Amino acid sequence: DIQMTQSPSSLSASVGDRVTITCRASQSIAHFLNWYYQKPGKAPKLLIYAASNLQSGVPSRFSGSGSGTDFTLTVSSLQPEDSATYYCQQSYGALFTFGPGTKVNIK
Amino acid sequence: EVQLVESGGGLVQPGGSLRLSCAASGFTLGDYWMHWVRQAPGKGPVWVSGVNHDGTDIRYADSVKGRVTISRDNTKNTLYLQMDSLRAEDTAVYYCTRGSVSGRLDYWGQGTLVTVSS
């Protein structure tokens, strides 16, 4: 199975900061990498698909990049409502796997 | 509007069984892969199982293989997850999700809680 790791596991940043989260796959997954965010008590929501494509309705301050094994999610200007846990997910293998998550806190 | 509504969760004893359902609306179920994803309390999401549009391609996570069965009835717009031989570690919120192009999970239900405890 393909294993996913994320870093950092948590971060604190101020409103307006640029924030970057990294996701790494245990083998090449081409561009089959998706990002989700989740707020407490709610289902995860899709942010970015196929590594760099913004899901409809998601603010343009979110962007994704990468291919192969290394990927990044960037928030260009952090907003209070971005406080959440962010997960990457690979859809290359027959069995999907999620990363362990990155919790983003607002200072 | 796409909606996924799970039901069937509850408290069950170890070794017991449950059948989860997911009622889909706002789209043609038969056009999409569908998946179950679970999330234990305080943990991240874990993919459990997926089924292709007509039920001919089915996949399971190693942790549930042999104990769960995914199925779908496109005529009833409903996805199912039959769970047998339940263990304490199966305790989680179970989400029904729609699989779209490139494997992204673009819509999620609100989840149904399964608690396995004596």
Tab-separated table of C-alpha atoms in Angstrom:
chain	number	residue	atom	x	y	z
A	1	ASP	CA	0.000	0.000	0.000
A	2	ILE	CA	1.045	3.573	-0.606
A	3	GLN	CA	1.849	5.443	2.611
A	4	MET	CA	1.357	9.173	2.990
A	5	THR	CA	3.163	11.509	5.372
A	6	GLN	CA	2.535	15.186	6.103
A	7	SER	CA	4.534	17.943	7.708
A	8	PRO	CA	4.224	19.728	9.951
A	9	SER	CA	1.687	17.930	12.123
A	10	SER	CA	0.493	21.305	13.380
A	11	LEU	CA	1.268	24.964	12.944
A	12	SER	CA	0.209	28.340	14.271
A	13	ALA	CA	0.161	31.356	12.011
A	14	SER	CA	-1.269	34.834	11.933
A	15	VAL	CA	-3.998	36.193	9.702
A	16	GLY	CA	-2.414	37.226	6.418
A	17	ASP	CA	0.517	34.809	6.689
A	18	ARG	CA	1.543	32.516	3.865
A	19	VAL	CA	1.246	28.900	4.996
A	20	THR	CA	2.670	25.801	3.330
A	21	ILE	CA	1.898	22.169	4.139
A	22	THR	CA	3.892	19.304	2.662
A	23	CYS	CA	2.692	15.828	1.744
A	24	ARG	CA	4.942	12.971	0.679
A	25	ALA	CA	4.018	9.612	-0.860
A	26	SER	CA	5.993	6.405	-0.310
A	27	GLN	CA	6.159	5.894	-4.083
A	28	SER	CA	5.402	7.942	-7.149
A	29	ILE	CA	1.717	8.763	-7.505
A	30	ALA	CA	2.061	11.059	-10.534
A	31	HIS	CA	-0.496	13.841	-9.989
A	32	PHE	CA	-3.092	11.703	-8.173
A	33	LEU	CA	-3.067	13.751	-4.989
A	34	ASN	CA	-6.020	15.502	-3.400
A	35	TRP	CA	-6.279	17.882	-0.445
A	36	TYR	CA	-9.148	18.197	2.023
A	37	TYR	CA	-9.878	20.367	5.022
A	38	GLN	CA	-11.962	19.437	8.015
A	39	LYS	CA	-13.481	21.417	10.829
A	40	PRO	CA	-14.455	19.766	14.136
A	41	GLY	CA	-17.673	17.773	13.914
A	42	LYS	CA	-17.920	18.149	10.140
A	43	ALA	CA	-17.113	15.925	7.190
A	44	PRO	CA	-13.913	16.603	5.224
A	45	LYS	CA	-14.293	18.884	2.202
A	46	LEU	CA	-12.344	18.735	-1.039
A	47	LEU	CA	-9.999	21.671	-1.635
A	48	ILE	CA	-7.596	20.669	-4.383
A	49	TYR	CA	-7.704	17.714	-6.767
A	50	ALA	CA	-5.132	16.200	-9.098
A	51	ALA	CA	-2.382	18.040	-7.205
A	52	SER	CA	-3.079	21.531	-8.476
A	53	ASN	CA	-6.721	21.972	-9.459
A	54	LEU	CA	-8.953	24.120	-7.293
A	55	GLN	CA	-12.305	22.547	-6.451
A	56	SER	CA	-15.277	24.680	-7.409
A	57	GLY	CA	-16.140	27.242	-4.761
A	58	VAL	CA	-12.787	27.112	-2.985
A	59	PRO	CA	-11.119	30.519	-2.507
A	60	SER	CA	-8.207	31.298	-4.805
A	61	ARG	CA	-5.851	31.828	-1.849
A	62	PHE	CA	-5.527	28.028	-1.802
A	63	SER	CA	-3.174	26.396	-4.278
A	64	GLY	CA	-1.482	23.057	-4.740
A	65	SER	CA	1.629	21.889	-6.508
A	66	GLY	CA	3.856	18.881	-6.959
A	67	SER	CA	4.040	15.555	-8.717
A	68	GLY	CA	5.615	12.181	-8.175
A	69	THR	CA	6.185	11.873	-4.446
A	70	ASP	CA	6.285	15.446	-3.127
A	71	PHE	CA	3.359	17.837	-2.927
A	72	THR	CA	2.512	21.121	-1.254
A	73	LEU	CA	-0.631	22.955	-0.255
A	74	THR	CA	-0.237	26.703	0.087
A	75	VAL	CA	-2.538	29.287	1.591
A	76	SER	CA	-1.337	32.630	0.273
A	77	SER	CA	-2.988	34.781	2.933
A	78	LEU	CA	-4.363	32.903	5.928
A	79	GLN	CA	-7.862	33.848	7.036
A	80	PRO	CA	-9.597	33.122	10.382
A	81	GLU	CA	-11.942	30.639	8.725
A	82	ASP	CA	-8.947	28.580	7.526
A	83	SER	CA	-8.448	27.201	11.011
A	84	ALA	CA	-8.924	23.474	10.365
A	85	THR	CA	-7.108	20.192	9.889
A	86	TYR	CA	-5.799	19.542	6.377
A	87	TYR	CA	-5.369	16.082	4.872
A	88	CYS	CA	-3.783	14.850	1.691
A	89	GLN	CA	-5.094	11.713	-0.032
A	90	GLN	CA	-3.625	9.644	-2.837
A	91	SER	CA	-5.880	8.172	-5.516
A	92	TYR	CA	-3.175	6.518	-7.613
A	93	GLY	CA	-3.250	3.074	-6.037
A	94	ALA	CA	-6.179	0.677	-6.059
A	95	LEU	CA	-6.548	1.392	-2.347
A	96	PHE	CA	-6.755	5.036	-1.361
A	97	THR	CA	-4.818	6.393	1.597
A	98	PHE	CA	-4.888	9.637	3.553
A	99	GLY	CA	-2.085	11.489	5.237
A	100	PRO	CA	-2.129	11.924	9.034
A	101	GLY	CA	-3.203	15.556	8.844
A	102	THR	CA	-1.887	19.028	9.624
A	103	LYS	CA	-3.749	21.116	12.169
A	104	VAL	CA	-3.669	24.826	11.377
A	105	ASN	CA	-4.291	27.240	14.228
A	106	ILE	CA	-4.708	30.993	14.011
A	107	LYS	CA	-2.536	32.985	16.417
B	1	GLU	CA	-27.925	19.708	-5.190
B	2	VAL	CA	-25.831	16.627	-4.443
B	3	GLN	CA	-26.763	15.022	-1.148
B	4	LEU	CA	-25.496	11.897	0.587
B	5	VAL	CA	-27.311	10.782	3.733
B	6	GLU	CA	-25.969	7.897	5.786
B	7	SER	CA	-27.984	5.805	8.210
B	8	GLY	CA	-27.740	2.538	10.100
B	9	GLY	CA	-25.067	3.360	12.652
B	10	GLY	CA	-25.415	2.617	16.331
B	11	LEU	CA	-24.091	0.663	19.278
B	12	VAL	CA	-23.203	-2.969	18.625
B	13	GLN	CA	-21.401	-5.601	20.657
B	14	PRO	CA	-18.054	-7.014	19.555
B	15	GLY	CA	-18.634	-9.755	17.010
B	16	GLY	CA	-21.920	-8.223	15.925
B	17	SER	CA	-23.093	-6.902	12.574
B	18	LEU	CA	-24.455	-3.671	11.141
B	19	ARG	CA	-25.607	-2.565	7.733
B	20	LEU	CA	-24.997	1.034	6.786
B	21	SER	CA	-26.946	2.751	4.023
B	22	CYS	CA	-26.249	5.897	2.046
B	23	ALA	CA	-29.095	7.552	0.175
B	24	ALA	CA	-27.878	9.605	-2.769
B	25	SER	CA	-29.745	12.417	-4.496
B	26	GLY	CA	-29.042	15.249	-6.884
B	27	PHE	CA	-27.001	13.124	-9.285
B	28	THR	CA	-27.158	9.787	-11.109
B	29	LEU	CA	-25.602	7.257	-8.719
B	30	GLY	CA	-24.848	4.836	-11.548
B	31	ASP	CA	-22.414	7.301	-13.141
B	32	TYR	CA	-19.936	7.316	-10.225
B	33	TRP	CA	-17.587	5.307	-8.104
B	34	MET	CA	-18.729	5.400	-4.476
B	35	HIS	CA	-16.645	4.941	-1.350
B	36	TRP	CA	-16.872	4.523	2.398
B	37	VAL	CA	-14.379	6.401	4.571
B	38	ARG	CA	-14.263	6.137	8.352
B	39	GLN	CA	-12.818	8.306	11.065
B	40	ALA	CA	-12.175	7.103	14.584
B	41	PRO	CA	-12.586	9.656	17.389
B	42	GLY	CA	-9.695	12.115	17.325
B	43	LYS	CA	-8.044	10.443	14.335
B	44	GLY	CA	-7.752	11.167	10.623
B	45	PRO	CA	-9.956	9.721	7.887
B	46	VAL	CA	-9.268	6.200	6.650
B	47	TRP	CA	-10.524	4.860	3.340
B	48	VAL	CA	-12.508	1.648	3.879
B	49	SER	CA	-13.948	0.488	0.570
B	50	GLY	CA	-14.927	1.560	-2.925
B	51	VAL	CA	-17.160	0.221	-5.698
B	52	ASN	CA	-17.328	1.207	-9.342
B	53	HIS	CA	-20.439	2.418	-11.109
B	54	ASP	CA	-21.966	-1.004	-11.765
B	55	GLY	CA	-20.518	-3.002	-8.876
B	56	THR	CA	-18.056	-5.013	-10.953
B	57	ASP	CA	-14.911	-3.515	-9.393
B	58	ILE	CA	-14.805	-3.618	-5.594
B	59	ARG	CA	-11.904	-2.763	-3.319
B	60	TYR	CA	-11.335	-3.035	0.425
B	61	ALA	CA	-8.756	-1.783	2.877
B	62	ASP	CA	-6.719	-4.608	4.399
B	63	SER	CA	-8.068	-3.732	7.847
B	64	VAL	CA	-11.644	-4.675	6.882
B	65	LYS	CA	-11.192	-7.204	4.077
B	66	GLY	CA	-13.233	-10.338	4.735
B	67	ARG	CA	-15.423	-8.595	7.307
B	68	VAL	CA	-17.215	-5.947	5.272
B	69	THR	CA	-19.120	-6.008	2.006
B	70	ILE	CA	-19.845	-2.949	-0.093
B	71	SER	CA	-22.756	-2.986	-2.496
B	72	ARG	CA	-24.984	-0.623	-4.384
B	73	ASP	CA	-28.481	-0.472	-5.819
B	74	ASN	CA	-28.483	2.150	-8.527
B	75	THR	CA	-32.226	1.747	-9.036
B	76	LYS	CA	-32.744	2.802	-5.415
B	77	ASN	CA	-29.945	5.397	-5.448
B	78	THR	CA	-28.438	3.711	-2.422
B	79	LEU	CA	-24.976	2.537	-1.347
B	80	TYR	CA	-24.522	-0.057	1.398
B	81	LEU	CA	-21.833	-1.325	3.738
B	82	GLN	CA	-22.473	-4.636	5.474
B	83	MET	CA	-20.137	-4.959	8.448
B	84	ASP	CA	-19.689	-8.277	10.242
B	85	SER	CA	-17.439	-9.560	13.036
B	86	LEU	CA	-17.170	-6.027	14.345
B	87	ARG	CA	-14.277	-5.102	16.632
B	88	ALA	CA	-13.707	-2.247	19.050
B	89	GLU	CA	-11.270	-0.727	16.557
B	90	ASP	CA	-14.104	-0.398	14.016
B	91	THR	CA	-15.616	2.322	16.203
B	92	ALA	CA	-15.769	5.420	14.015
B	93	VAL	CA	-17.908	7.830	12.083
B	94	TYR	CA	-18.541	6.265	8.683
B	95	TYR	CA	-18.844	8.604	5.717
B	96	CYS	CA	-20.284	7.861	2.316
B	97	THR	CA	-18.393	9.723	-0.428
B	98	ARG	CA	-18.711	10.181	-4.153
B	99	GLY	CA	-15.644	9.372	-6.228
B	100	SER	CA	-15.051	11.578	-9.216
B	101	VAL	CA	-12.470	11.911	-11.989
B	102	SER	CA	-8.891	11.164	-10.844
B	103	GLY	CA	-10.208	9.578	-7.653
B	104	ARG	CA	-11.103	12.733	-5.831
B	105	LEU	CA	-13.822	12.404	-3.219
B	106	ASP	CA	-15.901	15.411	-4.103
B	107	TYR	CA	-19.019	15.010	-1.959
B	108	TRP	CA	-19.355	13.579	1.520
B	109	GLY	CA	-22.319	12.715	3.690
B	110	GLN	CA	-22.652	13.916	7.263
B	111	GLY	CA	-21.550	10.536	8.602
B	112	THR	CA	-23.077	7.869	10.834
B	113	LEU	CA	-21.476	6.794	14.103
B	114	VAL	CA	-20.712	3.138	14.714
B	115	THR	CA	-19.749	2.216	18.268
B	116	VAL	CA	-18.521	-1.297	19.002
B	117	SER	CA	-18.588	-1.951	22.707
B	118	SER	CA	-19.873	-4.440	25.238
